mmCIF file of C-alpha atoms in Angstrom:
data_model
loop_
_atom_site.group_PDB
_atom_site.id
_atom_site.type_symbol
_atom_site.label_atom_id
_atom_site.label_comp_id
_atom_site.label_asym_id
_atom_site.label_seq_id
_atom_site.Cartn_x
_atom_site.Cartn_y
_atom_site.Cartn_z
ATOM 1 C CA MET A 111 -4.763 -24.472 -16.727
ATOM 2 C CA ARG A 112 -5.934 -22.998 -19.976
ATOM 3 C CA ARG A 113 -3.939 -20.860 -22.445
ATOM 4 C CA ARG A 114 -5.821 -18.263 -24.434
ATOM 5 C CA THR A 115 -4.811 -15.720 -27.099
ATOM 6 C CA LEU A 116 -6.632 -12.389 -27.107
ATOM 7 C CA ALA A 117 -6.627 -9.729 -29.826
ATOM 8 C CA ALA A 118 -5.870 -6.092 -28.920
ATOM 9 C CA GLY A 119 -8.946 -4.672 -27.204
ATOM 10 C CA GLU A 120 -10.385 -8.059 -26.351
ATOM 11 C CA VAL A 121 -11.680 -8.559 -22.809
ATOM 12 C CA ALA A 122 -10.491 -11.384 -20.528
ATOM 13 C CA PHE A 123 -13.224 -10.640 -17.973
ATOM 14 C CA ARG A 124 -15.562 -7.828 -17.046
ATOM 15 C CA GLN A 125 -16.222 -6.237 -13.688
ATOM 16 C CA GLY A 126 -19.086 -8.098 -12.016
ATOM 17 C CA ASP A 127 -18.501 -11.342 -13.975
ATOM 18 C CA ARG A 128 -18.427 -14.403 -11.750
ATOM 19 C CA ALA A 129 -14.779 -14.934 -10.671
ATOM 20 C CA THR A 130 -13.711 -18.310 -12.085
ATOM 21 C CA ALA A 131 -9.925 -18.037 -12.544
ATOM 22 C CA ILE A 132 -6.785 -16.112 -11.749
ATOM 23 C CA PHE A 133 -4.359 -15.250 -14.542
ATOM 24 C CA ARG A 134 -0.749 -15.019 -15.646
ATOM 25 C CA VAL A 135 0.371 -12.896 -18.605
ATOM 26 C CA GLU A 136 2.421 -15.027 -21.017
ATOM 27 C CA ALA A 137 2.700 -12.391 -23.780
ATOM 28 C CA GLY A 138 1.453 -8.843 -24.308
ATOM 29 C CA ARG A 139 -0.174 -6.864 -21.494
ATOM 30 C CA PHE A 140 -3.542 -6.264 -19.850
ATOM 31 C CA ARG A 141 -5.061 -3.072 -18.527
ATOM 32 C CA LEU A 142 -7.232 -3.477 -15.423
ATOM 33 C CA VAL A 143 -9.927 -0.808 -15.218
ATOM 34 C CA ARG A 144 -12.534 -0.330 -12.532
ATOM 35 C CA HIS A 145 -15.813 1.245 -13.609
ATOM 36 C CA LEU A 146 -17.675 3.390 -11.171
ATOM 37 C CA GLU A 147 -21.359 3.786 -10.634
ATOM 38 C CA ASP A 148 -21.372 7.204 -12.299
ATOM 39 C CA GLY A 149 -19.771 5.713 -15.442
ATOM 40 C CA ALA A 150 -16.190 6.946 -14.824
ATOM 41 C CA GLY A 151 -13.318 4.454 -15.187
ATOM 42 C CA VAL A 152 -10.118 4.313 -13.133
ATOM 43 C CA ALA A 153 -7.038 2.407 -14.332
ATOM 44 C CA LEU A 154 -5.955 0.046 -11.533
ATOM 45 C CA HIS A 155 -2.933 -1.649 -13.049
ATOM 46 C CA VAL A 156 -1.196 -2.733 -16.229
ATOM 47 C CA ALA A 157 -0.181 -6.408 -15.917
ATOM 48 C CA ARG A 158 2.880 -7.312 -17.990
ATOM 49 C CA VAL A 159 4.642 -10.532 -19.045
ATOM 50 C CA GLY A 160 5.305 -12.839 -16.096
ATOM 51 C CA GLU A 161 2.862 -11.069 -13.787
ATOM 52 C CA THR A 162 -0.191 -12.694 -12.259
ATOM 53 C CA PHE A 163 -3.406 -10.748 -11.793
ATOM 54 C CA ALA A 164 -6.870 -11.077 -10.235
ATOM 55 C CA GLU A 165 -5.349 -12.869 -7.209
ATOM 56 C CA ALA A 166 -7.923 -11.196 -4.968
ATOM 57 C CA ALA A 167 -10.658 -12.841 -7.088
ATOM 58 C CA LEU A 168 -9.618 -16.136 -5.501
ATOM 59 C CA PHE A 169 -11.555 -15.031 -2.429
ATOM 60 C CA ALA A 170 -14.275 -12.964 -4.119
ATOM 61 C CA ALA A 171 -17.492 -13.982 -5.855
ATOM 62 C CA SER A 172 -16.969 -11.636 -8.821
ATOM 63 C CA TYR A 173 -14.201 -9.634 -10.547
ATOM 64 C CA HIS A 174 -13.961 -6.070 -9.297
ATOM 65 C CA CYS A 175 -12.626 -4.637 -12.607
ATOM 66 C CA ASP A 176 -12.345 -5.248 -16.376
ATOM 67 C CA ALA A 177 -9.210 -6.859 -17.858
ATOM 68 C CA VAL A 178 -8.566 -5.730 -21.433
ATOM 69 C CA ALA A 179 -5.696 -6.822 -23.706
ATOM 70 C CA GLU A 180 -3.812 -3.671 -24.769
ATOM 71 C CA VAL A 181 -2.049 -5.524 -27.606
ATOM 72 C CA GLU A 182 -2.356 -9.114 -28.890
ATOM 73 C CA SER A 183 -1.716 -11.110 -25.702
ATOM 74 C CA VAL A 184 -1.540 -14.631 -24.345
ATOM 75 C CA LEU A 185 -3.072 -15.464 -20.993
ATOM 76 C CA LEU A 186 -2.758 -18.520 -18.776
ATOM 77 C CA ALA A 187 -5.932 -19.066 -16.730
ATOM 78 C CA VAL A 188 -5.749 -21.063 -13.492
ATOM 79 C CA PRO A 189 -9.271 -22.232 -12.526
ATOM 80 C CA LYS A 190 -10.152 -20.822 -9.132
ATOM 81 C CA ALA A 191 -11.841 -23.992 -7.839
ATOM 82 C CA ASP A 192 -8.777 -26.133 -8.663
ATOM 83 C CA LEU A 193 -6.402 -23.642 -7.076
ATOM 84 C CA LEU A 194 -8.490 -23.260 -3.912
ATOM 85 C CA ALA A 195 -8.800 -27.057 -3.583
ATOM 86 C CA ALA A 196 -5.029 -27.500 -3.976
ATOM 87 C CA LEU A 197 -4.273 -24.726 -1.459
ATOM 88 C CA THR A 198 -6.717 -26.213 1.077
ATOM 89 C CA ARG A 199 -5.385 -29.750 0.594
ATOM 90 C CA GLU A 200 -1.709 -28.840 0.823
ATOM 91 C CA PRO A 201 -0.640 -26.396 3.547
ATOM 92 C CA GLU A 202 2.769 -26.209 1.848
ATOM 93 C CA ALA A 203 1.113 -24.910 -1.329
ATOM 94 C CA ALA A 204 -0.897 -22.333 0.619
ATOM 95 C CA LEU A 205 2.274 -21.159 2.375
ATOM 96 C CA GLY A 206 4.079 -21.016 -0.981
ATOM 97 C CA TYR A 207 1.295 -18.852 -2.366
ATOM 98 C CA ALA A 208 1.447 -16.551 0.684
ATOM 99 C CA ARG A 209 5.195 -16.315 0.154
ATOM 100 C CA HIS A 210 4.710 -15.282 -3.493
ATOM 101 C CA LEU A 211 2.176 -12.631 -2.442
ATOM 102 C CA GLY A 212 4.354 -11.428 0.456
ATOM 103 C CA ARG A 213 7.214 -10.769 -1.939
ATOM 104 C CA GLN A 214 4.919 -8.878 -4.244
ATOM 105 C CA VAL A 215 3.738 -6.711 -1.337
ATOM 106 C CA ARG A 216 7.360 -5.930 -0.474
ATOM 107 C CA ASP A 217 8.284 -5.108 -4.089
ATOM 108 C CA LEU A 218 5.190 -2.970 -4.665
ATOM 109 C CA ARG A 219 5.870 -0.968 -1.480
ATOM 110 C CA ALA A 220 9.422 -0.324 -2.651
ATOM 111 C CA GLN A 221 8.131 0.747 -6.077
ATOM 112 C CA LEU A 222 5.710 3.162 -4.402
ATOM 113 C CA GLU A 223 8.434 4.586 -2.185
ATOM 114 C CA LEU A 224 10.668 5.192 -5.230
ATOM 115 C CA ARG A 225 7.885 7.304 -6.758
ATOM 116 C CA ASN A 226 8.322 9.739 -3.875
ATOM 117 C CA ILE A 227 11.697 10.662 -5.380
ATOM 118 C CA ARG A 228 10.684 13.390 -7.824
ATOM 119 C CA ASN A 229 14.039 13.836 -9.562
ATOM 120 C CA ALA A 230 14.272 11.236 -12.370
ATOM 121 C CA PRO A 231 18.051 10.570 -12.218
ATOM 122 C CA GLN A 232 17.836 10.224 -8.394
ATOM 123 C CA ARG A 233 14.858 7.855 -8.714
ATOM 124 C CA LEU A 234 16.693 5.766 -11.289
ATOM 125 C CA LEU A 235 19.822 5.711 -9.099
ATOM 126 C CA ALA A 236 17.777 4.439 -6.116
ATOM 127 C CA TRP A 237 16.259 1.745 -8.386
ATOM 128 C CA LEU A 238 19.756 0.732 -9.516
ATOM 129 C CA HIS A 239 20.884 0.534 -5.889
ATOM 130 C CA LEU A 240 17.968 -1.766 -5.038
ATOM 131 C CA HIS A 241 18.802 -4.062 -7.960
ATOM 132 C CA ALA A 242 22.573 -4.052 -7.558
ATOM 133 C CA SER A 243 24.808 -6.613 -5.910
ATOM 134 C CA GLY A 244 28.498 -6.771 -5.144
ATOM 135 C CA ASP A 245 30.983 -4.124 -4.106
ATOM 136 C CA PRO A 246 31.335 -2.035 -6.249
ATOM 137 C CA PRO A 247 27.601 -2.515 -6.873
ATOM 138 C CA VAL A 248 26.700 -3.798 -10.339
ATOM 139 C CA VAL A 249 23.309 -4.222 -12.006
ATOM 140 C CA MET A 250 22.944 -6.832 -14.772
ATOM 141 C CA LEU A 251 19.867 -5.916 -16.830
ATOM 142 C CA ASP A 252 17.643 -8.843 -17.750
ATOM 143 C CA ARG A 253 14.967 -6.739 -19.483
ATOM 144 C CA PRO A 254 15.008 -3.772 -21.875
ATOM 145 C CA TRP A 255 14.544 -0.251 -20.429
ATOM 146 C CA THR A 256 11.195 0.005 -22.234
ATOM 147 C CA GLU A 257 9.920 -2.663 -19.792
ATOM 148 C CA ILE A 258 11.611 -1.197 -16.723
ATOM 149 C CA ALA A 259 10.453 2.391 -17.369
ATOM 150 C CA PRO A 260 6.759 1.856 -16.405
ATOM 151 C CA GLU A 261 7.873 0.267 -13.113
ATOM 152 C CA LEU A 262 9.765 3.502 -12.428
ATOM 153 C CA GLY A 263 6.780 5.636 -13.455
ATOM 154 C CA LEU A 264 8.893 7.242 -16.193
ATOM 155 C CA THR A 265 8.693 7.288 -19.986
ATOM 156 C CA HIS A 266 11.545 5.409 -21.617
ATOM 157 C CA GLU A 267 12.782 8.719 -23.028
ATOM 158 C CA ALA A 268 13.012 10.057 -19.461
ATOM 159 C CA VAL A 269 14.926 6.917 -18.440
ATOM 160 C CA TYR A 270 17.454 7.396 -21.259
ATOM 161 C CA ARG A 271 17.909 11.058 -20.282
ATOM 162 C CA ALA A 272 18.364 10.037 -16.632
ATOM 163 C CA LEU A 273 20.937 7.382 -17.602
ATOM 164 C CA ALA A 274 22.858 9.956 -19.635
ATOM 165 C CA ALA A 275 22.740 12.444 -16.750
ATOM 166 C CA LEU A 276 24.023 9.846 -14.232
ATOM 167 C CA GLN A 277 26.777 8.838 -16.644
ATOM 168 C CA LYS A 278 27.794 12.464 -17.210
ATOM 169 C CA ALA A 279 27.868 13.069 -13.437
ATOM 170 C CA ARG A 280 30.065 9.942 -13.109
ATOM 171 C CA ARG A 281 27.552 8.218 -10.822
ATOM 172 C CA ILE A 282 27.350 5.175 -13.098
ATOM 173 C CA ARG A 283 29.397 3.469 -15.808
ATOM 174 C CA ARG A 284 27.646 1.448 -18.539
ATOM 175 C CA ASN A 285 28.788 -1.465 -20.636
ATOM 176 C CA LYS A 286 25.979 -3.075 -22.657
ATOM 177 C CA ASP A 287 23.613 -4.657 -20.085
ATOM 178 C CA MET A 288 25.957 -4.066 -17.148
ATOM 179 C CA ILE A 289 25.711 -0.908 -15.051
ATOM 180 C CA ARG A 290 28.322 -0.200 -12.421
ATOM 181 C CA ILE A 291 27.402 2.271 -9.643
ATOM 182 C CA ILE A 292 30.317 4.520 -8.734
ATOM 183 C CA MET B 250 2.297 -11.773 20.523
ATOM 184 C CA ARG B 251 4.366 -9.111 22.205
ATOM 185 C CA ARG B 252 3.648 -5.375 22.429
ATOM 186 C CA ARG B 253 6.604 -3.020 22.517
ATOM 187 C CA THR B 254 6.963 0.762 22.751
ATOM 188 C CA LEU B 255 9.850 2.366 20.885
ATOM 189 C CA ALA B 256 11.180 5.905 21.208
ATOM 190 C CA ALA B 257 11.683 8.064 18.103
ATOM 191 C CA GLY B 258 14.788 6.804 16.321
ATOM 192 C CA GLU B 259 14.767 3.422 18.043
ATOM 193 C CA VAL B 260 15.288 0.374 15.873
ATOM 194 C CA ALA B 261 12.851 -2.586 15.802
ATOM 195 C CA PHE B 262 15.273 -4.690 13.769
ATOM 196 C CA ARG B 263 18.333 -4.237 11.594
ATOM 197 C CA GLN B 264 19.049 -5.563 8.124
ATOM 198 C CA GLY B 265 20.780 -8.922 8.450
ATOM 199 C CA ASP B 266 19.322 -9.653 11.923
ATOM 200 C CA ARG B 267 17.834 -13.124 12.196
ATOM 201 C CA ALA B 268 14.123 -12.842 11.221
ATOM 202 C CA THR B 269 12.120 -13.836 14.307
ATOM 203 C CA ALA B 270 8.793 -11.997 13.953
ATOM 204 C CA ILE B 271 6.492 -10.051 11.700
ATOM 205 C CA PHE B 272 4.955 -6.797 12.913
ATOM 206 C CA ARG B 273 1.882 -4.633 13.118
ATOM 207 C CA VAL B 274 2.015 -0.889 13.807
ATOM 208 C CA GLU B 275 -0.304 -0.038 16.729
ATOM 209 C CA ALA B 276 0.778 3.598 17.076
ATOM 210 C CA GLY B 277 3.273 5.897 15.367
ATOM 211 C CA ARG B 278 5.109 4.851 12.186
ATOM 212 C CA PHE B 279 8.199 2.975 11.047
ATOM 213 C CA ARG B 280 10.573 3.744 8.190
ATOM 214 C CA LEU B 281 11.994 0.687 6.424
ATOM 215 C CA VAL B 282 15.401 1.385 4.928
ATOM 216 C CA ARG B 283 17.607 -0.967 2.959
ATOM 217 C CA HIS B 284 21.356 -0.413 3.205
ATOM 218 C CA LEU B 285 23.495 -1.198 0.216
ATOM 219 C CA GLU B 286 26.963 -2.609 0.047
ATOM 220 C CA ASP B 287 28.420 0.773 -0.878
ATOM 221 C CA GLY B 288 26.831 2.342 2.212
ATOM 222 C CA ALA B 289 23.910 4.086 0.489
ATOM 223 C CA GLY B 290 20.428 3.679 1.984
ATOM 224 C CA VAL B 291 17.141 3.428 0.078
ATOM 225 C CA ALA B 292 13.791 4.038 1.782
ATOM 226 C CA LEU B 293 11.550 1.046 1.051
ATOM 227 C CA HIS B 294 8.366 1.968 2.858
ATOM 228 C CA VAL B 295 6.807 3.897 5.714
ATOM 229 C CA ALA B 296 4.506 1.584 7.691
ATOM 230 C CA ARG B 297 1.655 3.404 9.433
ATOM 231 C CA VAL B 298 -0.985 2.547 12.050
ATOM 232 C CA GLY B 299 -2.860 -0.660 11.223
ATOM 233 C CA GLU B 300 -0.283 -1.833 8.675
ATOM 234 C CA THR B 301 1.717 -5.012 8.984
ATOM 235 C CA PHE B 302 5.328 -5.170 7.826
ATOM 236 C CA ALA B 303 8.181 -7.649 7.344
ATOM 237 C CA GLU B 304 5.695 -10.244 5.991
ATOM 238 C CA ALA B 305 8.372 -11.479 3.592
ATOM 239 C CA ALA B 306 10.597 -12.238 6.612
ATOM 240 C CA LEU B 307 8.215 -15.094 7.394
ATOM 241 C CA PHE B 308 9.980 -17.009 4.623
ATOM 242 C CA ALA B 309 13.468 -15.528 4.955
ATOM 243 C CA ALA B 310 16.304 -16.274 7.361
ATOM 244 C CA SER B 311 17.076 -12.594 8.020
ATOM 245 C CA TYR B 312 15.513 -9.143 7.663
ATOM 246 C CA HIS B 313 16.405 -7.433 4.396
ATOM 247 C CA CYS B 314 16.140 -3.861 5.788
ATOM 248 C CA ASP B 315 16.185 -1.770 8.977
ATOM 249 C CA ALA B 316 12.921 -0.761 10.704
ATOM 250 C CA VAL B 317 13.232 2.532 12.585
ATOM 251 C CA ALA B 318 10.516 4.285 14.605
ATOM 252 C CA GLU B 319 10.063 7.781 13.136
ATOM 253 C CA VAL B 320 8.174 8.974 16.224
ATOM 254 C CA GLU B 321 7.338 7.268 19.521
ATOM 255 C CA SER B 322 5.593 4.110 18.314
ATOM 256 C CA VAL B 323 3.951 0.915 19.518
ATOM 257 C CA LEU B 324 4.601 -2.341 17.743
ATOM 258 C CA LEU B 325 2.892 -5.725 17.994
ATOM 259 C CA ALA B 326 5.334 -8.548 17.232
ATOM 260 C CA VAL B 327 3.991 -11.907 16.050
ATOM 261 C CA PRO B 328 6.681 -14.593 16.552
ATOM 262 C CA LYS B 329 7.524 -16.131 13.203
ATOM 263 C CA ALA B 330 7.740 -19.715 14.494
ATOM 264 C CA ASP B 331 4.252 -19.532 16.064
ATOM 265 C CA LEU B 332 2.745 -17.978 12.953
ATOM 266 C CA LEU B 333 4.358 -20.521 10.606
ATOM 267 C CA ALA B 334 3.218 -23.393 12.823
ATOM 268 C CA ALA B 335 -0.364 -22.077 12.891
ATOM 269 C CA LEU B 336 -0.408 -21.534 9.106
ATOM 270 C CA THR B 337 0.941 -25.043 8.478
ATOM 271 C CA ARG B 338 -1.508 -26.641 10.938
ATOM 272 C CA GLU B 339 -4.585 -24.820 9.673
ATOM 273 C CA PRO B 340 -5.071 -24.543 5.905
ATOM 274 C CA GLU B 341 -7.902 -22.077 6.595
ATOM 275 C CA ALA B 342 -5.468 -19.777 8.395
ATOM 276 C CA ALA B 343 -2.953 -20.011 5.535
ATOM 277 C CA LEU B 344 -5.692 -19.186 3.033
ATOM 278 C CA GLY B 345 -6.826 -16.288 5.198
ATOM 279 C CA TYR B 346 -3.288 -14.955 5.261
ATOM 280 C CA ALA B 347 -3.022 -15.300 1.449
ATOM 281 C CA ARG B 348 -6.316 -13.420 1.188
ATOM 282 C CA HIS B 349 -4.973 -10.577 3.347
ATOM 283 C CA LEU B 350 -1.828 -10.375 1.192
ATOM 284 C CA GLY B 351 -3.804 -10.627 -2.077
ATOM 285 C CA ARG B 352 -5.883 -7.605 -1.079
ATOM 286 C CA GLN B 353 -2.741 -5.690 -0.234
ATOM 287 C CA VAL B 354 -1.275 -6.508 -3.660
ATOM 288 C CA ARG B 355 -4.445 -5.225 -5.311
ATOM 289 C CA ASP B 356 -4.508 -2.015 -3.239
ATOM 290 C CA LEU B 357 -0.797 -1.317 -3.750
ATOM 291 C CA ARG B 358 -1.129 -1.755 -7.525
ATOM 292 C CA ALA B 359 -4.020 0.707 -7.562
ATOM 293 C CA GLN B 360 -1.958 3.170 -5.468
ATOM 294 C CA LEU B 361 0.911 2.846 -7.946
ATOM 295 C CA GLU B 362 -1.365 3.388 -10.921
ATOM 296 C CA LEU B 363 -2.798 6.548 -9.311
ATOM 297 C CA ARG B 364 0.736 7.942 -9.120
ATOM 298 C CA ASN B 365 0.825 7.913 -12.927
ATOM 299 C CA ILE B 366 -1.751 10.722 -12.859
ATOM 300 C CA ARG B 367 0.525 13.767 -12.628
ATOM 301 C CA ASN B 368 -2.163 16.392 -12.084
ATOM 302 C CA ALA B 369 -2.944 16.528 -8.329
ATOM 303 C CA PRO B 370 -6.680 17.351 -8.542
ATOM 304 C CA GLN B 371 -7.140 14.582 -11.170
ATOM 305 C CA ARG B 372 -5.216 12.109 -9.000
ATOM 306 C CA LEU B 373 -7.318 13.005 -5.972
ATOM 307 C CA LEU B 374 -10.511 12.709 -8.029
ATOM 308 C CA ALA B 375 -9.494 9.191 -9.172
ATOM 309 C CA TRP B 376 -8.763 8.266 -5.524
ATOM 310 C CA LEU B 377 -12.190 9.581 -4.501
ATOM 311 C CA HIS B 378 -13.808 7.531 -7.278
ATOM 312 C CA LEU B 379 -12.064 4.376 -6.030
ATOM 313 C CA HIS B 380 -13.278 4.989 -2.478
ATOM 314 C CA ALA B 381 -16.812 6.120 -3.326
ATOM 315 C CA SER B 382 -20.012 4.150 -3.251
ATOM 316 C CA GLY B 383 -23.595 4.888 -4.266
ATOM 317 C CA ASP B 384 -25.055 6.928 -7.094
ATOM 318 C CA PRO B 385 -24.321 9.814 -6.865
ATOM 319 C CA PRO B 386 -20.951 8.545 -5.541
ATOM 320 C CA VAL B 387 -20.136 9.568 -1.970
ATOM 321 C CA VAL B 388 -16.926 9.117 0.035
ATOM 322 C CA MET B 389 -17.171 9.009 3.833
ATOM 323 C CA LEU B 390 -13.735 9.832 5.244
ATOM 324 C CA ASP B 391 -12.610 7.660 8.145
ATOM 325 C CA ARG B 392 -9.148 9.216 8.488
ATOM 326 C CA PRO B 393 -7.763 12.761 8.370
ATOM 327 C CA TRP B 394 -6.261 14.037 5.083
ATOM 328 C CA THR B 395 -2.836 14.148 6.746
ATOM 329 C CA GLU B 396 -2.976 10.316 6.800
ATOM 330 C CA ILE B 397 -4.415 9.946 3.301
ATOM 331 C CA ALA B 398 -1.949 12.376 1.649
ATOM 332 C CA PRO B 399 1.124 10.048 1.785
ATOM 333 C CA GLU B 400 -0.926 7.266 0.179
ATOM 334 C CA LEU B 401 -1.594 9.697 -2.687
ATOM 335 C CA GLY B 402 2.065 10.716 -2.859
ATOM 336 C CA LEU B 403 1.090 14.333 -2.115
ATOM 337 C CA THR B 404 1.805 16.714 0.741
ATOM 338 C CA HIS B 405 -1.271 17.538 2.778
ATOM 339 C CA GLU B 406 -1.013 21.121 1.543
ATOM 340 C CA ALA B 407 -1.242 19.816 -2.040
ATOM 341 C CA VAL B 408 -4.287 17.729 -1.074
ATOM 342 C CA TYR B 409 -6.045 20.791 0.395
ATOM 343 C CA ARG B 410 -5.266 22.802 -2.760
ATOM 344 C CA ALA B 411 -6.556 19.928 -4.935
ATOM 345 C CA LEU B 412 -9.762 19.694 -2.855
ATOM 346 C CA ALA B 413 -10.319 23.438 -3.237
ATOM 347 C CA ALA B 414 -9.699 23.215 -7.005
ATOM 348 C CA LEU B 415 -12.160 20.311 -7.410
ATOM 349 C CA GLN B 416 -14.733 22.175 -5.350
ATOM 350 C CA LYS B 417 -14.292 25.362 -7.381
ATOM 351 C CA ALA B 418 -14.637 23.383 -10.635
ATOM 352 C CA ARG B 419 -17.852 21.854 -9.193
ATOM 353 C CA ARG B 420 -16.490 18.296 -9.443
ATOM 354 C CA ILE B 421 -17.106 17.621 -5.749
ATOM 355 C CA ARG B 422 -19.226 18.944 -2.908
ATOM 356 C CA ARG B 423 -17.972 18.723 0.698
ATOM 357 C CA ASN B 424 -19.805 18.522 3.986
ATOM 358 C CA LYS B 425 -17.534 17.705 6.935
ATOM 359 C CA ASP B 426 -16.280 14.126 6.365
ATOM 360 C CA MET B 427 -18.596 13.483 3.427
ATOM 361 C CA ILE B 428 -17.535 14.196 -0.142
ATOM 362 C CA ARG B 429 -20.030 13.914 -2.954
ATOM 363 C CA ILE B 430 -18.671 13.482 -6.495
ATOM 364 C CA ILE B 431 -20.672 15.488 -9.027
#
């Protein structure tokens, strides 16, 4: 594994480059952009701290998009050849990797489904329900709202407004990082 | 593998049931709903023809949501024990499964990112770009718009309006199932 610091705007890899590694964001964030034959670009994803990206490159000859640091960022690169060798050698490791990806598929589907809720307070309430445990259900926040907002497809201002609306409607009660659903 | 036909409203599995299989939709569609301790339900996903679901159950003791047929549907069930045994026995199979999941992660992230484009014609244009090939870029449709619309997070009426708007603005040209991006 190799750790690398990139300045804002610096490129981790370009579309068409030979795929040599998959990545984990240690600090900052990366925008993945696919360029099209007519020159247009489409944003595919913004990978944030703790996320892996370019997993599909493990089975592809070349990267299918650019990865650009949006701010100064730190990246952990896992060489593809080493990872493939380990996964082939150890069925347990391959199953563990499938498990990691399976969870991501489940979480991404739930994120997509939440986007179908157009009303911001209702969308936030559904998100809280999914992240709550106990009866009455309680959410303990482990990240600031500025990090959660993009997952919800909302600006952080919209999240704060939605929180205030839910509080006013007595659907939630807040105490620092603890949110109780009523 | 076992093929099973379910009537509209029939349940393939319930949250908390012991996880015994993962599934592929052969016909119809299934709504996955997670029930919360306070009785609320949150829609997690709608699985459509060709999609697999409950992949995460492969590594869990029980299902974490209900799966309900929305219309009369046909389901292929792959017994979990058989699948796990095959994946453990054959590293190639485990890698192939990771590859399948890795592609899904990539596609779901791109779907999520498209949802950040609020303007429907612009969102549709980005989707067309992602599915086009050649120069000039051309999309050959292999499914009706009624199936593509939910992936875009739009009603099919909104998709037809967006297509008409793009055509009027001379951004696309249409000929049956072929769309040329201009």
